Amino acid sequence: MAEQGILYIVPTPIGNLGDITERAVKTLAEVAAIAAEDTRHTRKLMQHYGIQNDVFALHEHNETQRVDAVIERLLQGDSLALVSDAGTPLINDPGYVLVHRCRERGLKVIALPGACAVTVALSAAGLPTDRFAFEGFLPSKPQQRRAKLEALKTETRTVVVYESPHRILHTLTDMNVVLGSGRQIVLARELTKQFETYLNGTAAELLQALTDDTNQQRGEMVLLIAPAQSEADVRDGPGEAAKRTLLLLLEELPLKKAAAMTAKIHDERKNELYQWALENKNNE
Ligand code: SAM
């Protein structure tokens, strides 16, 4: 029986064409063929590095159908490389279905280290890196996005998310409402490219910076959310003292006013108090 082939997971640059390893170039040249998210994109990259090889498409729309044929090739003894358009395959890119199936079939998978926007952004953002959570892209629908941010509000690890230029203002607006005015955010933009920028501040400060300079809304971007630290960050809902004050004030004042005053007295979030009062009104 022929020796089984190996599936190599090969990262490619995320902007700067210098960011590919010698081992990656050698692997792409030596495997029997390359499975690529976009064959035209990968051929251009190969041309740049002087690599000649067969390329076939493996993307999110055909991965499930193609996987059996790819497995068959590996079983027959062909080693193959998997690349995506940029960065590390499988990190918000196709490849999971194939790698999972390879593991099921006992086929060897070797991942090469290389460029990935998550680790580049984390390394230079200045937020804690000892533990982090990667959330991929936040949901595009506003309601779901806010619900996801609510769920992340008490996260005590640095949270990394990918973001797109046409949603960045909406996402920062939601972060401002949900995460509050205390939480530090870093926007890492155009990493490894000419206009690489790191902006840090609260969501409100970043919104202001992006409105003042609309160029900062362009390009590829990663958002990093600092870990929850303050008591209000970590706690789910308003504190007990604030709730008592709010209930007292509600005897004399309309909800909006009572929530605003309580927020000032206890350094709490107005929206959270408002919400808590609405939810608890019916239980009284
Ligand atoms: N597999 C890729 C990786 O390893 O980073 C990620 C692919 S995902 C489909 C594309 C997203 O990654 C972009 O929308 C952006 O959020 C982020 N990204 C990729 N390259 C970037 C760069 N040079 N600067 C900032 N973010 C980048």
PDB file of C-alpha atoms and ligand atoms in Angstrom:
ATOM      1  CA  MET A   1       0.000   0.000   0.000  1.00  0.00           C
ATOM      2  CA  ALA A   2       1.279   3.475  -0.903  1.00  0.00           C
ATOM      3  CA  GLU A   3       2.387   5.641   1.993  1.00  0.00           C
ATOM      4  CA  GLN A   4      -0.328   8.149   2.899  1.00  0.00           C
ATOM      5  CA  GLY A   5       0.163  11.798   2.039  1.00  0.00           C
ATOM      6  CA  ILE A   6       0.319  14.653   4.528  1.00  0.00           C
ATOM      7  CA  LEU A   7      -1.995  17.668   4.613  1.00  0.00           C
ATOM      8  CA  TYR A   8       0.036  20.823   5.252  1.00  0.00           C
ATOM      9  CA  ILE A   9      -1.767  23.909   6.583  1.00  0.00           C
ATOM     10  CA  VAL A  10       0.197  26.825   5.146  1.00  0.00           C
ATOM     11  CA  PRO A  11      -0.285  30.442   6.304  1.00  0.00           C
ATOM     12  CA  THR A  12       0.221  33.223   3.751  1.00  0.00           C
ATOM     13  CA  PRO A  13       0.840  36.963   4.344  1.00  0.00           C
ATOM     14  CA  ILE A  14      -1.930  39.241   5.682  1.00  0.00           C
ATOM     15  CA  GLY A  15      -0.669  42.260   3.761  1.00  0.00           C
ATOM     16  CA  ASN A  16       3.105  42.375   3.645  1.00  0.00           C
ATOM     17  CA  LEU A  17       4.406  39.922   1.041  1.00  0.00           C
ATOM     18  CA  GLY A  18       7.587  39.461   3.059  1.00  0.00           C
ATOM     19  CA  ASP A  19       5.636  37.652   5.766  1.00  0.00           C
ATOM     20  CA  ILE A  20       5.929  34.084   4.549  1.00  0.00           C
ATOM     21  CA  THR A  21       8.410  31.537   5.857  1.00  0.00           C
ATOM     22  CA  GLU A  22      11.026  29.665   3.822  1.00  0.00           C
ATOM     23  CA  ARG A  23       9.356  26.464   4.929  1.00  0.00           C
ATOM     24  CA  ALA A  24       5.976  27.638   3.616  1.00  0.00           C
ATOM     25  CA  VAL A  25       7.405  28.489   0.172  1.00  0.00           C
ATOM     26  CA  LYS A  26       9.240  25.152   0.034  1.00  0.00           C
ATOM     27  CA  THR A  27       6.116  23.243   1.068  1.00  0.00           C
ATOM     28  CA  LEU A  28       3.935  24.986  -1.526  1.00  0.00           C
ATOM     29  CA  ALA A  29       6.485  24.098  -4.210  1.00  0.00           C
ATOM     30  CA  GLU A  30       6.956  20.464  -3.146  1.00  0.00           C
ATOM     31  CA  VAL A  31       3.430  19.178  -2.438  1.00  0.00           C
ATOM     32  CA  ALA A  32       1.491  17.395  -5.196  1.00  0.00           C
ATOM     33  CA  ALA A  33      -1.108  20.207  -5.320  1.00  0.00           C
ATOM     34  CA  ILE A  34      -2.448  23.183  -3.397  1.00  0.00           C
ATOM     35  CA  ALA A  35      -6.035  23.523  -2.184  1.00  0.00           C
ATOM     36  CA  ALA A  36      -6.833  27.234  -2.242  1.00  0.00           C
ATOM     37  CA  GLU A  37      -9.753  29.378  -1.067  1.00  0.00           C
ATOM     38  CA  ASP A  38      -9.440  31.446  -4.272  1.00  0.00           C
ATOM     39  CA  THR A  39      -7.266  29.916  -6.989  1.00  0.00           C
ATOM     40  CA  ARG A  40      -6.658  33.193  -8.849  1.00  0.00           C
ATOM     41  CA  HIS A  41      -5.540  34.927  -5.668  1.00  0.00           C
ATOM     42  CA  THR A  42      -3.206  32.063  -4.766  1.00  0.00           C
ATOM     43  CA  ARG A  43      -1.738  31.852  -8.279  1.00  0.00           C
ATOM     44  CA  LYS A  44      -0.752  35.530  -8.047  1.00  0.00           C
ATOM     45  CA  LEU A  45       0.924  34.848  -4.725  1.00  0.00           C
ATOM     46  CA  MET A  46       2.749  31.820  -6.182  1.00  0.00           C
ATOM     47  CA  GLN A  47       3.904  33.890  -9.120  1.00  0.00           C
ATOM     48  CA  HIS A  48       5.385  36.407  -6.697  1.00  0.00           C
ATOM     49  CA  TYR A  49       7.420  33.701  -4.947  1.00  0.00           C
ATOM     50  CA  GLY A  50       8.269  31.841  -8.162  1.00  0.00           C
ATOM     51  CA  ILE A  51       6.303  28.737  -7.168  1.00  0.00           C
ATOM     52  CA  GLN A  52       4.879  26.468  -9.849  1.00  0.00           C
ATOM     53  CA  ASN A  53       2.302  23.910  -8.814  1.00  0.00           C
ATOM     54  CA  ASP A  54      -1.239  22.690  -9.393  1.00  0.00           C
ATOM     55  CA  VAL A  55      -3.943  24.656  -7.578  1.00  0.00           C
ATOM     56  CA  PHE A  56      -7.553  23.634  -7.012  1.00  0.00           C
ATOM     57  CA  ALA A  57     -10.430  25.395  -5.251  1.00  0.00           C
ATOM     58  CA  LEU A  58     -11.483  24.548  -1.711  1.00  0.00           C
ATOM     59  CA  HIS A  59     -13.700  27.239  -0.256  1.00  0.00           C
ATOM     60  CA  GLU A  60     -16.624  27.525   2.144  1.00  0.00           C
ATOM     61  CA  HIS A  61     -19.156  26.717  -0.595  1.00  0.00           C
ATOM     62  CA  ASN A  62     -17.567  23.506  -1.842  1.00  0.00           C
ATOM     63  CA  GLU A  63     -15.508  22.258   1.100  1.00  0.00           C
ATOM     64  CA  THR A  64     -18.057  19.645   2.179  1.00  0.00           C
ATOM     65  CA  GLN A  65     -18.478  18.252  -1.367  1.00  0.00           C
ATOM     66  CA  ARG A  66     -14.765  18.294  -2.185  1.00  0.00           C
ATOM     67  CA  VAL A  67     -13.482  16.852   1.038  1.00  0.00           C
ATOM     68  CA  ASP A  68     -13.919  13.194   0.043  1.00  0.00           C
ATOM     69  CA  ALA A  69     -11.889  13.672  -3.138  1.00  0.00           C
ATOM     70  CA  VAL A  70      -9.143  15.430  -1.183  1.00  0.00           C
ATOM     71  CA  ILE A  71      -9.074  12.650   1.425  1.00  0.00           C
ATOM     72  CA  GLU A  72      -8.876  10.070  -1.366  1.00  0.00           C
ATOM     73  CA  ARG A  73      -5.855  11.835  -2.835  1.00  0.00           C
ATOM     74  CA  LEU A  74      -4.135  11.900   0.535  1.00  0.00           C
ATOM     75  CA  LEU A  75      -4.899   8.204   1.030  1.00  0.00           C
ATOM     76  CA  GLN A  76      -3.365   7.505  -2.389  1.00  0.00           C
ATOM     77  CA  GLY A  77      -0.123   9.090  -1.212  1.00  0.00           C
ATOM     78  CA  ASP A  78      -0.276  12.668  -2.482  1.00  0.00           C
ATOM     79  CA  SER A  79       0.755  15.321   0.036  1.00  0.00           C
ATOM     80  CA  LEU A  80      -1.305  18.486  -0.292  1.00  0.00           C
ATOM     81  CA  ALA A  81      -1.158  22.045   1.036  1.00  0.00           C
ATOM     82  CA  LEU A  82      -4.134  24.086   2.182  1.00  0.00           C
ATOM     83  CA  VAL A  83      -4.003  27.876   1.885  1.00  0.00           C
ATOM     84  CA  SER A  84      -6.576  30.623   2.330  1.00  0.00           C
ATOM     85  CA  ASP A  85      -6.580  34.109   0.810  1.00  0.00           C
ATOM     86  CA  ALA A  86      -4.618  35.588   3.688  1.00  0.00           C
ATOM     87  CA  GLY A  87      -3.219  34.492   7.018  1.00  0.00           C
ATOM     88  CA  THR A  88      -3.760  31.154   8.670  1.00  0.00           C
ATOM     89  CA  PRO A  89      -6.288  28.762   7.108  1.00  0.00           C
ATOM     90  CA  LEU A  90      -9.123  27.694   9.457  1.00  0.00           C
ATOM     91  CA  ILE A  91      -8.875  30.939  11.437  1.00  0.00           C
ATOM     92  CA  ASN A  92     -12.125  32.397  10.137  1.00  0.00           C
ATOM     93  CA  ASP A  93     -11.273  30.728   6.857  1.00  0.00           C
ATOM     94  CA  PRO A  94     -12.120  27.358   5.268  1.00  0.00           C
ATOM     95  CA  GLY A  95     -10.365  24.162   6.280  1.00  0.00           C
ATOM     96  CA  TYR A  96     -12.066  22.886   9.408  1.00  0.00           C
ATOM     97  CA  VAL A  97     -14.182  20.291   7.595  1.00  0.00           C
ATOM     98  CA  LEU A  98     -11.130  18.889   5.817  1.00  0.00           C
ATOM     99  CA  VAL A  99      -8.848  18.814   8.865  1.00  0.00           C
ATOM    100  CA  HIS A 100     -11.562  17.239  11.004  1.00  0.00           C
ATOM    101  CA  ARG A 101     -12.086  14.523   8.397  1.00  0.00           C
ATOM    102  CA  CYS A 102      -8.337  13.938   8.077  1.00  0.00           C
ATOM    103  CA  ARG A 103      -8.116  13.392  11.823  1.00  0.00           C
ATOM    104  CA  GLU A 104     -11.068  10.995  11.700  1.00  0.00           C
ATOM    105  CA  ARG A 105      -9.334   8.994   8.974  1.00  0.00           C
ATOM    106  CA  GLY A 106      -6.016   8.991  10.841  1.00  0.00           C
ATOM    107  CA  LEU A 107      -4.307  11.109   8.175  1.00  0.00           C
ATOM    108  CA  LYS A 108      -1.359  13.252   9.155  1.00  0.00           C
ATOM    109  CA  VAL A 109      -1.944  17.018   9.326  1.00  0.00           C
ATOM    110  CA  ILE A 110       0.974  19.405   9.794  1.00  0.00           C
ATOM    111  CA  ALA A 111       0.335  23.094  10.430  1.00  0.00           C
ATOM    112  CA  LEU A 112       3.087  25.570   9.618  1.00  0.00           C
ATOM    113  CA  PRO A 113       3.348  28.669  11.837  1.00  0.00           C
ATOM    114  CA  GLY A 114       2.791  32.010  10.144  1.00  0.00           C
ATOM    115  CA  ALA A 115       0.826  35.213   9.770  1.00  0.00           C
ATOM    116  CA  CYS A 116      -2.493  35.563  11.563  1.00  0.00           C
ATOM    117  CA  ALA A 117      -4.265  38.865  12.257  1.00  0.00           C
ATOM    118  CA  VAL A 118      -5.311  37.700  15.759  1.00  0.00           C
ATOM    119  CA  THR A 119      -1.803  37.134  17.045  1.00  0.00           C
ATOM    120  CA  VAL A 120      -0.312  40.148  15.255  1.00  0.00           C
ATOM    121  CA  ALA A 121      -2.943  42.447  16.793  1.00  0.00           C
ATOM    122  CA  LEU A 122      -2.593  40.901  20.249  1.00  0.00           C
ATOM    123  CA  SER A 123       1.192  41.158  20.226  1.00  0.00           C
ATOM    124  CA  ALA A 124       1.197  44.927  19.752  1.00  0.00           C
ATOM    125  CA  ALA A 125      -2.116  46.180  21.200  1.00  0.00           C
ATOM    126  CA  GLY A 126      -0.830  46.562  24.749  1.00  0.00           C
ATOM    127  CA  LEU A 127      -3.671  44.584  26.339  1.00  0.00           C
ATOM    128  CA  PRO A 128      -3.143  41.477  28.502  1.00  0.00           C
ATOM    129  CA  THR A 129      -2.088  38.504  26.387  1.00  0.00           C
ATOM    130  CA  ASP A 130      -1.704  35.758  28.978  1.00  0.00           C
ATOM    131  CA  ARG A 131      -5.298  34.690  28.292  1.00  0.00           C
ATOM    132  CA  PHE A 132      -7.548  35.776  25.465  1.00  0.00           C
ATOM    133  CA  ALA A 133     -10.793  34.857  23.740  1.00  0.00           C
ATOM    134  CA  PHE A 134     -11.190  35.024  19.970  1.00  0.00           C
ATOM    135  CA  GLU A 135     -14.751  35.558  18.774  1.00  0.00           C
ATOM    136  CA  GLY A 136     -14.290  35.761  14.993  1.00  0.00           C
ATOM    137  CA  PHE A 137     -16.738  38.266  13.479  1.00  0.00           C
ATOM    138  CA  LEU A 138     -19.510  39.599  15.723  1.00  0.00           C
ATOM    139  CA  PRO A 139     -23.022  38.960  14.345  1.00  0.00           C
ATOM    140  CA  SER A 140     -24.006  41.421  11.612  1.00  0.00           C
ATOM    141  CA  LYS A 141     -27.594  41.831  12.855  1.00  0.00           C
ATOM    142  CA  PRO A 142     -27.742  44.634  15.478  1.00  0.00           C
ATOM    143  CA  GLN A 143     -29.859  42.751  17.998  1.00  0.00           C
ATOM    144  CA  GLN A 144     -27.666  39.656  17.895  1.00  0.00           C
ATOM    145  CA  ARG A 145     -24.507  41.741  18.005  1.00  0.00           C
ATOM    146  CA  ARG A 146     -25.665  43.527  21.149  1.00  0.00           C
ATOM    147  CA  ALA A 147     -26.654  40.227  22.741  1.00  0.00           C
ATOM    148  CA  LYS A 148     -23.176  38.848  21.994  1.00  0.00           C
ATOM    149  CA  LEU A 149     -21.557  41.951  23.491  1.00  0.00           C
ATOM    150  CA  GLU A 150     -23.781  41.573  26.578  1.00  0.00           C
ATOM    151  CA  ALA A 151     -22.473  38.049  26.930  1.00  0.00           C
ATOM    152  CA  LEU A 152     -18.885  39.297  26.587  1.00  0.00           C
ATOM    153  CA  LYS A 153     -19.317  42.177  29.040  1.00  0.00           C
ATOM    154  CA  THR A 154     -18.113  40.191  32.028  1.00  0.00           C
ATOM    155  CA  GLU A 155     -15.319  38.394  30.154  1.00  0.00           C
ATOM    156  CA  THR A 156     -12.107  38.659  32.159  1.00  0.00           C
ATOM    157  CA  ARG A 157      -9.859  37.753  29.226  1.00  0.00           C
ATOM    158  CA  THR A 158      -8.897  40.118  26.417  1.00  0.00           C
ATOM    159  CA  VAL A 159     -11.463  39.603  23.652  1.00  0.00           C
ATOM    160  CA  VAL A 160     -10.363  39.735  20.006  1.00  0.00           C
ATOM    161  CA  VAL A 161     -12.870  40.167  17.159  1.00  0.00           C
ATOM    162  CA  TYR A 162     -12.537  40.705  13.432  1.00  0.00           C
ATOM    163  CA  GLU A 163     -14.448  43.628  12.018  1.00  0.00           C
ATOM    164  CA  SER A 164     -15.282  45.031   8.628  1.00  0.00           C
ATOM    165  CA  PRO A 165     -15.067  48.716   7.620  1.00  0.00           C
ATOM    166  CA  HIS A 166     -18.766  49.056   6.832  1.00  0.00           C
ATOM    167  CA  ARG A 167     -19.774  47.878  10.301  1.00  0.00           C
ATOM    168  CA  ILE A 168     -17.100  49.444  12.466  1.00  0.00           C
ATOM    169  CA  LEU A 169     -19.150  52.508  13.506  1.00  0.00           C
ATOM    170  CA  HIS A 170     -22.177  50.365  14.385  1.00  0.00           C
ATOM    171  CA  THR A 171     -20.056  47.978  16.408  1.00  0.00           C
ATOM    172  CA  LEU A 172     -18.296  50.759  18.315  1.00  0.00           C
ATOM    173  CA  THR A 173     -21.680  52.386  19.000  1.00  0.00           C
ATOM    174  CA  ASP A 174     -22.970  49.097  20.414  1.00  0.00           C
ATOM    175  CA  MET A 175     -19.792  48.638  22.452  1.00  0.00           C
ATOM    176  CA  ASN A 176     -20.284  52.102  23.902  1.00  0.00           C
ATOM    177  CA  VAL A 177     -23.835  51.269  24.971  1.00  0.00           C
ATOM    178  CA  VAL A 178     -23.249  47.724  26.177  1.00  0.00           C
ATOM    179  CA  LEU A 179     -19.709  47.800  27.590  1.00  0.00           C
ATOM    180  CA  GLY A 180     -20.051  51.276  29.058  1.00  0.00           C
ATOM    181  CA  SER A 181     -17.745  54.233  29.236  1.00  0.00           C
ATOM    182  CA  GLY A 182     -14.979  52.588  31.234  1.00  0.00           C
ATOM    183  CA  ARG A 183     -13.829  49.790  28.937  1.00  0.00           C
ATOM    184  CA  GLN A 184     -10.670  50.214  26.866  1.00  0.00           C
ATOM    185  CA  ILE A 185     -10.833  49.100  23.236  1.00  0.00           C
ATOM    186  CA  VAL A 186      -8.007  48.835  20.712  1.00  0.00           C
ATOM    187  CA  LEU A 187      -8.616  49.122  16.978  1.00  0.00           C
ATOM    188  CA  ALA A 188      -5.763  47.456  15.053  1.00  0.00           C
ATOM    189  CA  ARG A 189      -6.007  48.398  11.390  1.00  0.00           C
ATOM    190  CA  GLU A 190      -4.177  47.469   8.186  1.00  0.00           C
ATOM    191  CA  LEU A 191      -1.703  45.264  10.040  1.00  0.00           C
ATOM    192  CA  THR A 192       1.645  44.695   8.317  1.00  0.00           C
ATOM    193  CA  LYS A 193       0.659  47.223   5.610  1.00  0.00           C
ATOM    194  CA  GLN A 194       1.597  50.802   4.814  1.00  0.00           C
ATOM    195  CA  PHE A 195      -1.145  52.398   6.906  1.00  0.00           C
ATOM    196  CA  GLU A 196      -0.917  50.094   9.914  1.00  0.00           C
ATOM    197  CA  THR A 197      -2.503  51.892  12.879  1.00  0.00           C
ATOM    198  CA  TYR A 198      -3.343  51.073  16.482  1.00  0.00           C
ATOM    199  CA  LEU A 199      -5.943  53.322  18.115  1.00  0.00           C
ATOM    200  CA  ASN A 200      -6.848  52.877  21.736  1.00  0.00           C
ATOM    201  CA  GLY A 201      -9.464  54.458  23.951  1.00  0.00           C
ATOM    202  CA  THR A 202     -13.015  53.916  25.097  1.00  0.00           C
ATOM    203  CA  ALA A 203     -15.591  53.042  22.447  1.00  0.00           C
ATOM    204  CA  ALA A 204     -16.812  56.667  22.579  1.00  0.00           C
ATOM    205  CA  GLU A 205     -13.268  57.986  22.055  1.00  0.00           C
ATOM    206  CA  LEU A 206     -12.691  55.647  19.118  1.00  0.00           C
ATOM    207  CA  LEU A 207     -16.002  56.673  17.573  1.00  0.00           C
ATOM    208  CA  GLN A 208     -14.899  60.294  17.816  1.00  0.00           C
ATOM    209  CA  ALA A 209     -11.484  59.516  16.298  1.00  0.00           C
ATOM    210  CA  LEU A 210     -13.050  57.618  13.390  1.00  0.00           C
ATOM    211  CA  THR A 211     -15.570  60.364  12.747  1.00  0.00           C
ATOM    212  CA  ASP A 212     -12.853  63.042  12.833  1.00  0.00           C
ATOM    213  CA  ASP A 213     -10.651  61.083  10.401  1.00  0.00           C
ATOM    214  CA  THR A 214     -12.757  58.890   8.116  1.00  0.00           C
ATOM    215  CA  ASN A 215      -9.601  57.241   6.722  1.00  0.00           C
ATOM    216  CA  GLN A 216      -9.516  55.368  10.031  1.00  0.00           C
ATOM    217  CA  GLN A 217     -12.741  53.606   9.021  1.00  0.00           C
ATOM    218  CA  ARG A 218     -11.059  51.979   6.024  1.00  0.00           C
ATOM    219  CA  GLY A 219      -9.162  48.766   5.453  1.00  0.00           C
ATOM    220  CA  GLU A 220      -8.917  45.534   7.384  1.00  0.00           C
ATOM    221  CA  MET A 221      -9.399  45.657  11.106  1.00  0.00           C
ATOM    222  CA  VAL A 222      -9.265  43.799  14.387  1.00  0.00           C
ATOM    223  CA  LEU A 223     -10.946  45.023  17.570  1.00  0.00           C
ATOM    224  CA  LEU A 224      -9.628  44.076  20.991  1.00  0.00           C
ATOM    225  CA  ILE A 225     -11.647  44.560  24.165  1.00  0.00           C
ATOM    226  CA  ALA A 226      -9.776  44.932  27.448  1.00  0.00           C
ATOM    227  CA  PRO A 227     -10.678  42.394  30.144  1.00  0.00           C
ATOM    228  CA  ALA A 228     -13.535  43.271  32.509  1.00  0.00           C
ATOM    229  CA  GLN A 229     -11.937  44.708  35.631  1.00  0.00           C
ATOM    230  CA  SER A 230     -14.109  47.112  37.596  1.00  0.00           C
ATOM    231  CA  GLU A 231     -16.818  45.789  39.867  1.00  0.00           C
ATOM    232  CA  ALA A 232     -19.466  47.102  37.468  1.00  0.00           C
ATOM    233  CA  ASP A 233     -17.709  45.385  34.518  1.00  0.00           C
ATOM    234  CA  VAL A 234     -17.613  41.984  36.107  1.00  0.00           C
ATOM    235  CA  ARG A 235     -20.954  42.090  37.849  1.00  0.00           C
ATOM    236  CA  ASP A 236     -24.013  41.173  35.859  1.00  0.00           C
ATOM    237  CA  GLY A 237     -26.545  43.970  36.475  1.00  0.00           C
ATOM    238  CA  PRO A 238     -26.544  46.916  38.918  1.00  0.00           C
ATOM    239  CA  GLY A 239     -25.179  46.666  42.461  1.00  0.00           C
ATOM    240  CA  GLU A 240     -27.444  46.137  45.472  1.00  0.00           C
ATOM    241  CA  ALA A 241     -26.985  49.665  46.886  1.00  0.00           C
ATOM    242  CA  ALA A 242     -27.867  51.203  43.512  1.00  0.00           C
ATOM    243  CA  LYS A 243     -30.962  49.042  43.228  1.00  0.00           C
ATOM    244  CA  ARG A 244     -32.164  50.222  46.666  1.00  0.00           C
ATOM    245  CA  THR A 245     -31.596  53.872  45.750  1.00  0.00           C
ATOM    246  CA  LEU A 246     -33.395  53.401  42.463  1.00  0.00           C
ATOM    247  CA  LEU A 247     -36.420  51.847  44.123  1.00  0.00           C
ATOM    248  CA  LEU A 248     -36.600  54.756  46.592  1.00  0.00           C
ATOM    249  CA  LEU A 249     -36.267  57.378  43.881  1.00  0.00           C
ATOM    250  CA  LEU A 250     -38.879  55.616  41.782  1.00  0.00           C
ATOM    251  CA  GLU A 251     -41.443  56.413  44.460  1.00  0.00           C
ATOM    252  CA  GLU A 252     -41.033  60.108  43.602  1.00  0.00           C
ATOM    253  CA  LEU A 253     -39.575  60.303  40.100  1.00  0.00           C
ATOM    254  CA  PRO A 254     -40.190  58.945  36.605  1.00  0.00           C
ATOM    255  CA  LEU A 255     -38.008  55.981  35.651  1.00  0.00           C
ATOM    256  CA  LYS A 256     -35.694  57.822  33.283  1.00  0.00           C
ATOM    257  CA  LYS A 257     -34.870  60.517  35.837  1.00  0.00           C
ATOM    258  CA  ALA A 258     -34.557  58.024  38.709  1.00  0.00           C
ATOM    259  CA  ALA A 259     -32.164  55.855  36.689  1.00  0.00           C
ATOM    260  CA  ALA A 260     -30.048  58.857  35.686  1.00  0.00           C
ATOM    261  CA  MET A 261     -29.758  60.091  39.287  1.00  0.00           C
ATOM    262  CA  THR A 262     -28.978  56.637  40.650  1.00  0.00           C
ATOM    263  CA  ALA A 263     -26.303  56.192  37.975  1.00  0.00           C
ATOM    264  CA  LYS A 264     -24.640  59.430  39.120  1.00  0.00           C
ATOM    265  CA  ILE A 265     -24.855  58.639  42.833  1.00  0.00           C
ATOM    266  CA  HIS A 266     -23.447  55.116  42.528  1.00  0.00           C
ATOM    267  CA  ASP A 267     -21.292  55.458  39.411  1.00  0.00           C
ATOM    268  CA  GLU A 268     -23.414  52.842  37.682  1.00  0.00           C
ATOM    269  CA  ARG A 269     -24.686  52.502  34.141  1.00  0.00           C
ATOM    270  CA  LYS A 270     -27.898  54.386  33.474  1.00  0.00           C
ATOM    271  CA  ASN A 271     -29.064  51.951  30.787  1.00  0.00           C
ATOM    272  CA  GLU A 272     -28.490  48.990  33.040  1.00  0.00           C
ATOM    273  CA  LEU A 273     -30.473  50.549  35.892  1.00  0.00           C
ATOM    274  CA  TYR A 274     -33.256  51.484  33.509  1.00  0.00           C
ATOM    275  CA  GLN A 275     -33.374  47.968  32.141  1.00  0.00           C
ATOM    276  CA  TRP A 276     -33.270  46.408  35.603  1.00  0.00           C
ATOM    277  CA  ALA A 277     -36.183  48.599  36.743  1.00  0.00           C
ATOM    278  CA  LEU A 278     -38.233  47.688  33.680  1.00  0.00           C
ATOM    279  CA  GLU A 279     -37.628  43.987  34.183  1.00  0.00           C
ATOM    280  CA  ASN A 280     -38.380  44.099  37.892  1.00  0.00           C
ATOM    281  CA  LYS A 281     -41.417  46.342  37.765  1.00  0.00           C
ATOM    282  CA  ASN A 282     -43.623  43.421  36.845  1.00  0.00           C
ATOM    283  CA  ASN A 283     -42.320  41.304  39.705  1.00  0.00           C
ATOM    284  CA  GLU A 284     -43.298  43.793  42.404  1.00  0.00           C
TER     285      GLU A 284
HETATM  286  N1  SAM B   1      -7.243  33.710   8.266  1.00  0.00           N
HETATM  287  C1  SAM B   1      -7.050  35.111   8.497  1.00  0.00           C
HETATM  288  C2  SAM B   1      -6.029  35.306   9.620  1.00  0.00           C
HETATM  289  O1  SAM B   1      -5.274  34.395   9.885  1.00  0.00           O
HETATM  290  O2  SAM B   1      -5.984  36.398  10.211  1.00  0.00           O
HETATM  291  C3  SAM B   1      -8.352  35.833   8.759  1.00  0.00           C
HETATM  292  C4  SAM B   1      -9.350  35.735   7.656  1.00  0.00           C
HETATM  293  S1  SAM B   1     -10.820  36.622   7.930  1.00  0.00           S
HETATM  294  C5  SAM B   1     -11.807  36.072   6.600  1.00  0.00           C
HETATM  295  C6  SAM B   1     -10.424  38.242   7.393  1.00  0.00           C
HETATM  296  C7  SAM B   1     -10.444  39.244   8.544  1.00  0.00           C
HETATM  297  O3  SAM B   1      -9.215  39.157   9.269  1.00  0.00           O
HETATM  298  C8  SAM B   1     -10.516  40.696   8.085  1.00  0.00           C
HETATM  299  O4  SAM B   1     -11.842  41.109   7.845  1.00  0.00           O
HETATM  300  C9  SAM B   1      -9.927  41.422   9.271  1.00  0.00           C
HETATM  301  O5  SAM B   1     -10.870  41.538  10.306  1.00  0.00           O
HETATM  302  C10 SAM B   1      -8.828  40.438   9.699  1.00  0.00           C
HETATM  303  N2  SAM B   1      -7.565  40.788   9.008  1.00  0.00           N
HETATM  304  C11 SAM B   1      -6.960  40.103   8.028  1.00  0.00           C
HETATM  305  N3  SAM B   1      -5.841  40.744   7.633  1.00  0.00           N
HETATM  306  C12 SAM B   1      -5.758  41.867   8.381  1.00  0.00           C
HETATM  307  C13 SAM B   1      -4.851  42.959   8.447  1.00  0.00           C
HETATM  308  N4  SAM B   1      -3.796  43.023   7.637  1.00  0.00           N
HETATM  309  N5  SAM B   1      -5.068  43.929   9.350  1.00  0.00           N
HETATM  310  C14 SAM B   1      -6.135  43.876  10.182  1.00  0.00           C
HETATM  311  N6  SAM B   1      -7.025  42.877  10.163  1.00  0.00           N
HETATM  312  C15 SAM B   1      -6.847  41.894   9.274  1.00  0.00           C
END
